[in-house]
Amino acid sequence: MHLCVRARMSIKFFQIVQLAYWRMGSITDDEVIRKRLLIDGDGAGDDRRINVLMKSFTKWCHSNFSPEEGFSQYQRMVTSLAQCEFSMGKTLLVYDMNLKEMENYEAIYADIEKSITSAHEKIAECKKEIQRAKRIRKNRQEYDALARVIKQHPDRHETLKQLEALDKELQQLSHIKENVEDKLELRKKQFHVLLTTIQELQQTLENDEKMESDDTQESPMENGD
Amino acid sequence: MGPVELLHMSVFSQSFSPCGRFLAAGNNYGEIAVFSLSAALSPDASQASQKPILNFTAHDGPVFSLLSTDTHLLSAGNGEISAWSWAELIKKSTKAAWTRKPSYETSLEIPEINAMIINPKDNSLIVGGGDNNIHIMDMETGIFKSVLKGHTDYIHCLCFKEREEEILSGGEDGAVRIWDSRTNRPVHCIEVFKYEECARPQFGKWISCLATDSDWMLCGGGPSLSLWHLRSMSPTSVFPLPGCQREAVFYQDLIMSVGEGPHVSHCLHGGTVKAQIPCTPSSLNTLALNLKNTEHRVMTVGGSSHQIDVFTNFSYKAFSLSF
C-alpha cells in the first residue's frame, strides 16, 4: 500500500512538472497527451499491476521464449500475482477495520447524543433551581427588610411587662382610694352622730333654762296677788 | 429627520406588542416607531434591522405614554388617547382605531396625559395627567365613567395592585395615593417626602416612578428610590442611587431602575445596589421588559437619545435600535 502510494505521488509530481512545462509553452499538447498515456496508460498502482500481469501473461503465452527467459517471465508473473494477492488481503483487512471503526463511531455518536440530552435536562433542572433560589432570595430579603423595620420598634415583652406593672400600680392605687373613701365615710358618720348628740344636749339645756326662767316669772306673779 | 432633530430626540415611552415580537416607542416629537424584535434578534440581523419598520407621527405633542392591550396599542399625547390596532401597525397602516379625550373641567388648557394603565378585572383604562385627576374609561364603551380627585399637582405615574384591586398614583405633589377601584374612594395617602430616610429636599418632593409587587411598593423621584411595605405603610429599604429615578420594575428577585445617569441599576430588596449597567443615552426615561414572549425575552431602555438599548442578557447591553 505504501509503495503504491509513493508511486502515485511520484507520478503526480512528474505530472505537475510536465504541466509546468506545458504552461510555460515549451511543450505542446500532443507531447503532454503522449507522455501521460505512456505513464498512466495502465492506471495507477494495483490496476496497473493487474493490467501489466494480463499483458505479460498474454505475451508469455503467445511468444516463443527460451526456457530460461520463459521461466524468468513466469517467476516475474508469479511474484506480481503474489503482490496482487497481498494487496488484496490488505484491502480486505482495511475494509474490516473500516467497518469496525464505523461501528465504533456509531456507538460514540449514540453516547454523545445521550449525554447531550441529559445535559439539556440538567440545564432545565438547573434553571428551575435558579428560579427557586431567586424566589427564596427575594423572600429572605423581604423578610430582612421587614425585620429591620420591626426592630426599630421596642420589644413586645418589655412593653407588656411595663403594661403589667402599670396595671398593678393602678390597681393598688384604686385600692388605696377605696380605703380612704371608706374611712372618710366612717368619720363623717361618726362626726354626724357626735354633732347631733351635742345639738340635742344643747336643745335640752336650753329647754331646761327656759323652763327655769318660766318658773321664776310665775312665782312673782303669784306674790303680787 | 435631520441630525439636529436626532440629537434632540428623547424617547419617553415604550410598549411591546401582545405577541412580543414588536416594540413600539414614542418620542418627544410625537412620533411612534415600531421595531421588529424578531428581525433585530435573529442571527442574520444587520444594520437595517435595527431601524424601525414603521415610523409615523401619532400626536401633536410628545407621546408620554404607550400601553398595549391584547389587540391595540394605546398612545397618549397632549390630552388625547389614540388607539392603533397592532395587526394594522404590523401591516404598516397608520390609521387610528379611535381617539378619545377625557372630560376636562377647563376647556382652555389641554393637560398632557402622563400615565396609563389597564385594570384587567373590569377592563377599564386608567389615565392620569396634568389636570391632577385620574380618569377611568371603560374600554368597551369608551365612556369616561369616573374621576378620582385628590392630588394637588399633576400626576406622574400610575400603578395597579391586582389582588386588592387598588390604584396607586404618584404625583408632583409628593403624595402616593391609594384608591380603591371598586368604590373609587381614596384609601391611603403616603407623603414620601415627610419620611426622613427617603427625603431628598435638594431634588424636590415629586414622585415619578411607582411599581408594586403584592405587598411591596417601590417609589422614587425626588426622594430616593425606596421599597415600602404597604401593610405597615413603612419604608423598609432606601436605595442609595444618586440621581432621580424615572422608572422602576420588580423582576424575579431584583429591582431594576432607570433614571438620571447613563445606566440601569440592579438592586436587591435589602437595599444594596448590585450592579449598574452602562448604556448609550445619557439619562433614561423608560424601561420595558418583554416577558410575554420567551424567545424574545429582552429589556429595552430609552431616554435622552434617539437610540434604544436592547439587553438580551440583562447584565449587559447587546445592541441599540435607533429611530
Coordinates of C-alpha atoms in Angstrom, one line a residue:
Chain A
M1 CA 0.0 0.0 0.0
H2 CA 2.7 2.4 0.9
L3 CA 4.7 1.5 -2.2
C4 CA 1.8 2.3 -4.5
V5 CA 1.1 5.5 -2.6
R6 CA 4.6 6.6 -3.2
A7 CA 4.5 5.5 -6.8
R8 CA 1.3 7.5 -7.2
M9 CA 2.9 10.5 -5.6
S10 CA 5.9 10.4 -7.8
I11 CA 3.7 10.1 -10.8
K12 CA 1.7 13.1 -9.7
F13 CA 4.9 15.0 -9.2
F14 CA 6.0 14.2 -12.6
Q15 CA 2.7 15.2 -14.0
I16 CA 2.9 18.5 -12.2
V17 CA 6.3 19.1 -13.7
Q18 CA 5.0 18.3 -17.1
L19 CA 2.1 20.6 -16.6
A20 CA 4.5 23.4 -15.6
Y21 CA 6.5 22.9 -18.7
W22 CA 3.3 22.9 -20.8
R23 CA 2.2 26.1 -19.1
M24 CA 5.5 27.7 -20.0
G25 CA 4.7 26.8 -23.5
S26 CA 7.8 24.7 -24.2
I27 CA 5.9 21.5 -24.7
T28 CA 2.9 21.1 -26.9
D29 CA -0.4 19.4 -26.3
D30 CA 0.5 16.3 -28.1
E31 CA 3.6 15.7 -26.1
V32 CA 1.7 16.0 -22.9
I33 CA -1.0 13.6 -24.0
R34 CA 1.5 11.1 -25.2
K35 CA 3.6 11.4 -22.1
R36 CA 0.5 11.0 -19.9
L37 CA -0.8 8.0 -21.8
L38 CA 2.6 6.4 -21.7
I39 CA 2.9 6.8 -17.9
D40 CA -0.6 6.5 -16.8
G41 CA -1.9 4.3 -19.6
D42 CA -2.1 1.3 -17.3
G43 CA -3.8 3.1 -14.5
A44 CA -2.1 3.5 -11.2
G45 CA -0.9 1.0 -8.6
D46 CA -2.9 -2.2 -8.3
D47 CA -4.8 -1.7 -11.5
R48 CA -1.5 -1.2 -13.3
R49 CA -0.1 -4.3 -11.8
I50 CA -3.1 -6.4 -12.9
N51 CA -3.0 -4.9 -16.3
V52 CA 0.7 -5.5 -16.6
L53 CA 0.2 -9.0 -15.4
M54 CA -2.5 -9.7 -18.0
K55 CA -0.4 -8.2 -20.8
S56 CA 2.7 -10.1 -19.8
F57 CA 0.6 -13.3 -19.4
T58 CA -0.8 -13.0 -22.9
K59 CA 2.6 -12.1 -24.2
W60 CA 4.1 -15.1 -22.5
C61 CA 1.5 -17.4 -23.9
H62 CA 1.8 -16.2 -27.4
S63 CA 5.5 -15.6 -27.7
N64 CA 8.3 -18.0 -28.1
F65 CA 10.7 -17.5 -25.3
S66 CA 13.8 -19.6 -24.4
P67 CA 13.2 -21.8 -21.4
E68 CA 15.2 -19.5 -19.0
E69 CA 13.5 -16.4 -20.2
G70 CA 10.2 -18.1 -20.1
F71 CA 10.9 -19.3 -16.6
S72 CA 12.1 -15.8 -15.5
Q73 CA 8.9 -14.3 -17.0
Y74 CA 6.9 -16.9 -15.2
Q75 CA 8.7 -16.1 -12.0
R76 CA 8.0 -12.4 -12.5
M77 CA 4.3 -13.1 -13.2
V78 CA 4.1 -15.2 -10.1
T79 CA 5.7 -12.5 -7.9
S80 CA 3.4 -9.9 -9.3
L81 CA 0.4 -12.2 -8.7
A82 CA 1.6 -12.7 -5.2
Q83 CA 1.9 -8.9 -4.8
C84 CA -1.7 -8.6 -6.1
E85 CA -2.9 -11.1 -3.6
F86 CA -1.0 -9.4 -0.8
S87 CA -2.6 -6.1 -1.6
M88 CA -6.0 -7.7 -1.9
G89 CA -5.5 -9.2 1.6
K90 CA -4.5 -5.8 2.8
T91 CA -7.5 -4.1 1.4
L92 CA -9.8 -6.7 2.9
L93 CA -8.3 -6.1 6.3
V94 CA -8.6 -2.4 5.8
Y95 CA -12.3 -2.9 4.8
D96 CA -12.9 -4.9 8.0
M97 CA -11.1 -2.2 10.0
N98 CA -13.3 0.5 8.5
L99 CA -16.4 -1.4 9.3
K100 CA -15.4 -1.8 12.9
E101 CA -14.4 1.9 13.1
M102 CA -17.8 2.8 11.7
E103 CA -19.5 0.7 14.4
N104 CA -17.2 2.3 17.0
Y105 CA -18.1 5.8 15.8
E106 CA -21.8 5.0 15.8
A107 CA -21.5 3.9 19.4
I108 CA -19.7 7.0 20.3
Y109 CA -22.3 9.1 18.4
A110 CA -25.1 7.4 20.3
D111 CA -23.3 8.1 23.6
I112 CA -22.8 11.7 22.7
E113 CA -26.4 12.1 21.8
K114 CA -27.4 10.6 25.1
S115 CA -25.1 12.9 27.0
I116 CA -26.4 15.9 25.1
T117 CA -30.0 15.1 26.1
S118 CA -29.0 14.5 29.7
A119 CA -27.1 17.8 29.7
H120 CA -30.2 19.5 28.3
E121 CA -32.2 18.0 31.1
K122 CA -29.7 19.1 33.6
I123 CA -29.7 22.6 32.3
A124 CA -33.5 22.7 32.5
E125 CA -33.3 21.5 36.1
C126 CA -30.7 23.9 37.0
K127 CA -32.8 26.7 35.5
K128 CA -35.6 25.7 37.7
E129 CA -33.3 25.6 40.7
I130 CA -32.2 29.1 39.9
Q131 CA -35.7 30.3 39.8
R132 CA -36.4 28.7 43.1
A133 CA -33.2 30.2 44.6
K134 CA -34.1 33.6 43.3
R135 CA -37.6 33.4 44.9
I136 CA -36.0 32.2 48.1
R137 CA -33.5 35.1 48.0
K138 CA -36.3 37.5 47.3
N139 CA -38.3 36.2 50.2
R140 CA -35.3 36.4 52.5
Q141 CA -34.6 40.0 51.5
E142 CA -38.2 41.0 52.1
Y143 CA -38.1 39.2 55.5
D144 CA -34.9 41.1 56.4
A145 CA -36.3 44.4 55.3
L146 CA -39.4 43.9 57.5
A147 CA -37.3 42.6 60.3
R148 CA -35.3 45.8 60.2
V149 CA -38.4 47.9 60.5
I150 CA -39.8 45.8 63.3
K151 CA -36.6 46.0 65.2
Q152 CA -36.9 49.8 65.3
H153 CA -40.0 49.4 67.4
P154 CA -39.5 48.4 71.1
D155 CA -39.6 44.9 72.2
R156 CA -43.1 43.4 72.8
H157 CA -42.2 41.6 76.0
E158 CA -40.8 44.8 77.6
T159 CA -43.9 46.8 76.7
L160 CA -46.1 44.0 78.0
K161 CA -44.2 44.0 81.2
Q162 CA -44.4 47.7 81.5
L163 CA -48.1 47.5 80.9
E164 CA -48.5 44.9 83.6
A165 CA -46.5 46.9 86.1
L166 CA -48.7 49.9 85.3
D167 CA -51.8 47.8 85.7
K168 CA -50.7 46.7 89.1
E169 CA -49.9 50.2 90.2
L170 CA -53.3 51.3 89.0
Q171 CA -55.0 48.5 91.0
Q172 CA -53.1 49.3 94.1
L173 CA -53.9 53.0 93.9
S174 CA -57.6 52.3 93.3
H175 CA -57.5 50.0 96.3
I176 CA -56.0 52.8 98.5
K177 CA -58.5 55.2 97.2
E178 CA -61.3 52.9 98.2
N179 CA -59.9 52.5 101.6
V180 CA -59.5 56.2 102.1
E181 CA -63.0 56.8 100.9
D182 CA -64.4 54.3 103.3
K183 CA -62.6 55.9 106.2
L184 CA -63.9 59.2 105.1
E185 CA -67.5 58.0 105.2
L186 CA -67.0 56.4 108.6
R187 CA -65.5 59.6 110.1
K188 CA -68.3 61.6 108.5
K189 CA -70.9 59.4 110.1
Q190 CA -69.2 59.5 113.5
F191 CA -68.9 63.2 113.4
H192 CA -72.6 63.4 112.4
V193 CA -73.6 61.3 115.4
L194 CA -71.4 63.4 117.7
L195 CA -72.8 66.7 116.4
T196 CA -76.4 65.5 116.6
T197 CA -76.0 64.5 120.2
I198 CA -74.4 67.8 121.0
Q199 CA -77.2 69.6 119.4
E200 CA -79.8 67.6 121.3
L201 CA -78.0 68.3 124.5
Q202 CA -77.9 72.0 123.7
Q203 CA -81.6 71.8 123.0
T204 CA -82.4 70.1 126.3
L205 CA -80.2 72.5 128.2
E206 CA -82.0 75.5 126.5
N207 CA -85.3 73.9 127.2
D208 CA -84.3 73.5 130.9
E209 CA -83.2 77.1 131.1
K210 CA -86.4 78.3 129.6
M211 CA -88.4 76.2 131.9
E212 CA -86.5 77.6 134.9
S213 CA -86.9 81.2 133.8
D214 CA -90.7 80.5 133.3
D215 CA -90.9 79.2 136.9
T216 CA -89.4 82.3 138.4
Q217 CA -91.7 84.6 136.4
E218 CA -94.7 82.7 137.6
S219 CA -93.8 83.0 141.3
P220 CA -93.6 86.9 141.4
M221 CA -97.0 87.0 139.7
E222 CA -98.4 84.8 142.5
N223 CA -96.9 87.1 145.1
G224 CA -98.5 90.1 143.6
D225 CA -101.9 88.8 144.3
Chain B
M1 CA -35.2 63.6 10.3
G2 CA -32.1 65.8 10.3
P3 CA -29.1 65.2 12.6
V4 CA -30.1 68.1 14.8
E5 CA -33.5 66.6 15.4
L6 CA -32.0 63.2 16.1
L7 CA -29.7 64.8 18.6
H8 CA -32.5 66.4 20.5
M9 CA -34.8 63.4 20.5
S10 CA -35.9 61.8 23.7
V11 CA -37.7 58.5 24.0
F12 CA -40.5 58.8 26.5
S13 CA -42.4 55.6 26.4
Q14 CA -42.2 52.0 25.1
S15 CA -44.5 49.1 24.7
F16 CA -44.2 45.6 23.5
S17 CA -46.8 44.0 21.2
P18 CA -49.1 41.3 22.6
C19 CA -47.2 38.6 20.7
G20 CA -43.9 40.0 21.9
R21 CA -42.3 40.3 18.6
F22 CA -42.6 44.1 18.1
L23 CA -41.6 47.1 20.1
A24 CA -43.3 50.5 19.8
A25 CA -41.6 53.6 21.1
G26 CA -42.8 57.1 21.4
N27 CA -40.6 60.2 21.4
N28 CA -40.9 63.9 22.1
Y29 CA -41.7 64.8 18.5
G30 CA -45.0 62.9 18.7
E31 CA -43.8 60.0 16.6
I32 CA -44.2 56.3 17.2
A33 CA -41.7 53.9 15.7
V34 CA -42.4 50.2 15.5
F35 CA -39.4 48.0 15.6
S36 CA -39.4 44.3 14.7
L37 CA -37.6 42.4 17.5
S38 CA -37.6 39.1 15.7
A39 CA -35.6 40.7 12.9
A40 CA -33.2 42.5 15.2
L41 CA -32.6 39.4 17.3
S42 CA -32.3 36.9 14.5
P43 CA -28.8 35.6 13.8
D44 CA -28.6 37.4 10.5
A45 CA -29.6 40.8 11.8
S46 CA -28.0 43.8 10.0
Q47 CA -27.8 47.5 10.5
A48 CA -31.2 47.9 8.7
S49 CA -33.0 45.6 11.1
Q50 CA -32.2 48.0 13.9
K51 CA -34.3 50.7 12.2
P52 CA -38.0 50.9 12.7
I53 CA -40.3 49.0 10.3
L54 CA -42.8 51.8 10.7
N55 CA -42.4 55.4 11.9
F56 CA -45.3 57.8 11.9
T57 CA -46.5 60.9 13.7
A58 CA -49.2 60.0 16.1
H59 CA -49.8 63.2 18.1
D60 CA -49.0 66.8 18.0
G61 CA -47.2 66.8 21.3
P62 CA -44.8 64.3 22.8
V63 CA -46.0 60.7 23.3
F64 CA -45.7 60.4 27.0
S65 CA -47.3 57.1 27.5
L66 CA -47.8 53.9 25.5
L67 CA -49.8 50.9 26.6
S68 CA -50.6 47.6 24.8
T69 CA -53.8 45.7 25.3
D70 CA -54.4 42.3 23.7
T71 CA -55.2 43.8 20.3
H72 CA -54.4 47.5 20.4
L73 CA -51.6 49.9 21.1
L74 CA -52.8 52.9 23.1
S75 CA -50.8 56.1 22.9
A76 CA -51.3 59.3 24.9
G77 CA -50.1 62.7 24.0
N78 CA -51.4 66.1 24.8
G79 CA -54.8 65.4 26.3
E80 CA -55.9 62.7 23.9
I81 CA -55.7 59.0 23.8
S82 CA -55.4 57.2 20.5
A83 CA -55.7 53.5 19.8
W84 CA -54.0 51.7 17.0
S85 CA -54.6 48.1 16.1
W86 CA -51.4 46.1 16.3
A87 CA -52.4 44.0 13.3
E88 CA -52.8 47.1 11.2
L89 CA -49.5 48.5 12.5
I90 CA -47.7 45.4 11.5
K91 CA -49.1 45.8 8.1
K92 CA -47.8 49.3 8.1
S93 CA -51.2 51.1 8.1
T94 CA -51.2 54.2 10.3
K95 CA -54.9 54.7 10.8
A96 CA -56.0 55.1 14.4
A97 CA -58.8 52.9 15.6
W98 CA -60.2 55.6 17.8
T99 CA -59.2 58.8 19.6
R100 CA -60.8 59.9 22.8
K101 CA -60.4 62.7 25.3
P102 CA -61.2 62.6 28.9
S103 CA -63.6 65.3 30.0
Y104 CA -61.6 68.1 31.4
E105 CA -63.0 70.8 33.6
T106 CA -61.4 73.7 31.9
S107 CA -61.5 73.8 28.2
L108 CA -58.8 76.4 28.0
E109 CA -55.7 74.3 28.5
I110 CA -55.3 70.8 27.4
P111 CA -53.4 68.9 30.0
E112 CA -51.0 66.2 29.0
I113 CA -51.5 62.6 29.9
N114 CA -48.5 61.1 31.7
A115 CA -49.5 57.6 32.6
M116 CA -52.0 55.0 31.5
I117 CA -52.7 51.5 33.0
I118 CA -55.3 48.9 32.4
N119 CA -57.5 47.4 35.1
P120 CA -57.9 43.9 33.8
K121 CA -60.7 43.0 36.2
D122 CA -63.3 45.3 34.8
N123 CA -61.5 46.1 31.5
S124 CA -61.1 49.8 32.1
L125 CA -58.4 52.2 31.2
I126 CA -57.0 54.5 34.0
V127 CA -55.2 57.6 32.9
G128 CA -53.5 60.3 34.9
G129 CA -52.2 63.6 33.7
G130 CA -51.7 67.2 34.0
D131 CA -55.1 68.1 35.4
N132 CA -54.3 66.5 38.8
N133 CA -57.1 63.9 38.4
I134 CA -57.3 60.3 37.5
H135 CA -59.9 59.4 34.8
I136 CA -61.2 56.0 34.4
M137 CA -62.6 54.9 31.0
D138 CA -64.5 51.7 30.2
M139 CA -62.6 50.1 27.3
E140 CA -65.7 48.6 25.6
T141 CA -68.0 51.6 25.6
G142 CA -65.4 54.3 25.6
I143 CA -67.2 56.3 28.2
F144 CA -65.2 58.0 31.0
K145 CA -67.0 56.7 33.9
S146 CA -65.3 58.2 36.9
V147 CA -62.8 60.8 38.0
L148 CA -60.6 60.4 41.1
K149 CA -59.7 63.7 42.6
G150 CA -57.3 64.3 45.4
H151 CA -53.9 65.2 44.0
T152 CA -52.9 68.8 44.3
D153 CA -50.5 68.7 41.4
Y154 CA -50.1 66.8 38.2
I155 CA -49.8 63.0 38.2
H156 CA -46.6 61.3 37.0
C157 CA -47.2 57.7 37.3
L158 CA -49.9 55.1 37.9
C159 CA -49.8 51.5 39.1
F160 CA -52.4 48.8 39.8
K161 CA -52.5 46.2 42.6
E162 CA -54.3 43.2 41.2
R163 CA -55.0 41.4 44.4
E164 CA -56.7 44.2 46.3
E165 CA -57.8 46.0 43.1
E166 CA -56.3 49.2 44.2
I167 CA -54.9 52.0 42.1
L168 CA -51.7 53.8 43.2
S169 CA -50.9 57.2 41.8
G170 CA -47.8 59.3 42.4
G171 CA -47.5 62.9 41.5
E172 CA -45.7 66.1 41.6
D173 CA -47.1 67.0 45.0
G174 CA -45.1 64.2 46.5
A175 CA -48.0 62.1 47.6
V176 CA -48.7 58.5 46.7
R177 CA -52.4 58.0 46.9
I178 CA -54.0 54.6 47.0
W179 CA -57.6 54.4 45.7
D180 CA -60.0 51.5 45.8
S181 CA -61.0 50.8 42.2
R182 CA -64.4 49.4 43.1
T183 CA -65.7 52.3 45.2
N184 CA -63.4 54.9 43.6
R185 CA -62.6 56.3 47.0
P186 CA -59.1 57.2 48.4
V187 CA -57.9 54.7 50.8
H188 CA -54.4 55.9 51.9
C189 CA -52.1 58.8 51.2
I190 CA -48.4 58.5 51.8
E191 CA -46.3 61.6 51.7
V192 CA -43.0 60.2 50.9
F193 CA -41.0 63.4 51.4
K194 CA -42.1 63.5 55.0
Y195 CA -40.1 60.4 55.9
E196 CA -36.5 61.4 56.8
E197 CA -34.8 58.4 55.5
C198 CA -36.2 58.8 52.0
A199 CA -36.5 62.5 51.6
R200 CA -34.0 64.4 49.5
P201 CA -35.0 68.0 49.7
Q202 CA -32.4 69.1 47.2
F203 CA -34.3 67.3 44.5
G204 CA -37.8 68.1 45.5
K205 CA -40.7 66.0 46.6
W206 CA -42.2 64.7 43.3
I207 CA -42.8 61.0 42.8
S208 CA -42.0 59.9 39.2
C209 CA -42.0 56.1 39.5
L210 CA -44.2 53.6 41.1
A211 CA -44.2 49.8 41.0
T212 CA -45.9 47.2 43.1
D213 CA -45.4 43.6 43.8
S214 CA -48.3 42.3 46.0
D215 CA -47.5 43.8 49.4
W216 CA -44.5 45.8 48.4
M217 CA -44.2 49.1 46.6
L218 CA -41.3 50.9 45.0
C219 CA -41.5 54.7 44.7
G220 CA -38.9 57.2 43.8
G221 CA -38.3 60.5 42.1
G222 CA -37.2 63.5 44.1
P223 CA -37.0 61.4 47.2
S224 CA -34.7 58.4 46.9
L225 CA -36.0 55.2 45.5
S226 CA -37.4 53.3 48.4
L227 CA -39.1 50.0 49.0
W228 CA -42.3 50.2 51.1
H229 CA -44.2 47.6 52.8
L230 CA -47.8 48.5 52.2
R231 CA -49.5 46.7 55.0
S232 CA -47.5 48.6 57.6
M233 CA -47.1 51.7 55.4
S234 CA -43.5 52.0 56.3
P235 CA -40.3 52.3 54.2
T236 CA -38.2 49.2 54.6
S237 CA -35.2 49.9 52.4
V238 CA -33.8 53.0 50.7
F239 CA -31.6 52.6 47.7
P240 CA -28.5 54.8 47.6
L241 CA -28.9 55.8 43.9
P242 CA -27.5 59.3 43.1
G243 CA -30.0 60.6 40.5
C244 CA -33.7 60.8 40.4
Q245 CA -35.3 57.5 39.2
R246 CA -37.9 57.7 36.5
E247 CA -38.9 54.1 36.2
A248 CA -38.5 51.0 38.3
V249 CA -39.7 47.5 38.0
F250 CA -39.7 44.3 40.0
Y251 CA -38.1 41.4 38.2
Q252 CA -37.7 38.0 39.9
D253 CA -35.5 38.8 42.9
L254 CA -34.2 42.0 41.6
I255 CA -35.3 45.6 41.3
M256 CA -34.3 47.4 38.1
S257 CA -34.5 51.1 37.9
V258 CA -33.5 53.8 35.4
G259 CA -33.3 57.5 35.8
E260 CA -30.7 60.2 35.6
G261 CA -27.4 58.8 34.7
P262 CA -26.5 56.6 31.8
H263 CA -27.0 53.3 33.5
V264 CA -29.6 50.7 34.5
S265 CA -29.3 49.9 38.2
H266 CA -29.9 46.4 39.5
C267 CA -30.8 46.4 43.2
L268 CA -31.7 43.9 45.8
H269 CA -34.6 44.1 48.1
G270 CA -32.3 44.6 51.0
G271 CA -31.3 48.0 49.8
T272 CA -28.0 47.2 48.1
V273 CA -27.2 48.2 44.6
K274 CA -25.9 45.1 43.0
A275 CA -24.9 46.4 39.6
Q276 CA -25.0 49.4 37.3
I277 CA -25.1 48.6 33.6
P278 CA -23.9 51.4 31.3
C279 CA -26.0 52.3 28.3
T280 CA -25.9 54.8 25.5
P281 CA -28.5 57.5 26.4
S282 CA -27.1 60.0 28.9
S283 CA -30.2 59.7 31.0
L284 CA -33.0 57.2 30.8
N285 CA -36.8 57.7 30.8
T286 CA -38.3 54.4 30.3
L287 CA -37.6 50.7 30.9
A288 CA -39.6 47.9 29.4
L289 CA -39.3 44.1 29.9
N290 CA -40.7 41.7 27.3
L291 CA -41.9 38.9 29.4
K292 CA -44.8 37.8 27.1
N293 CA -42.5 36.0 24.7
T294 CA -39.9 33.6 25.9
E295 CA -37.8 33.7 22.7
H296 CA -37.5 37.5 22.6
R297 CA -37.1 38.0 26.3
V298 CA -35.3 41.3 26.3
M299 CA -35.2 44.5 28.3
T300 CA -35.2 47.8 26.4
V301 CA -34.4 51.2 27.8
G302 CA -34.8 54.6 26.2
G303 CA -34.1 58.1 27.2
S304 CA -32.3 61.2 26.0
S305 CA -31.1 59.8 22.8
H306 CA -32.5 58.6 19.5
Q307 CA -31.2 55.1 20.4
I308 CA -33.0 52.5 22.4
D309 CA -30.7 50.0 24.0
V310 CA -31.7 46.3 23.9
F311 CA -30.4 43.9 26.6
T312 CA -30.8 40.2 25.8
N313 CA -28.9 39.1 28.9
F314 CA -30.0 41.7 31.4
S315 CA -26.4 42.2 32.5
Y316 CA -25.0 43.9 29.5
K317 CA -26.1 45.8 26.5
A318 CA -26.4 43.8 23.3
F319 CA -27.2 46.4 20.7
S320 CA -29.2 49.5 20.0
L321 CA -32.2 50.2 17.9
S322 CA -32.4 53.7 16.5
F323 CA -35.2 55.9 15.3

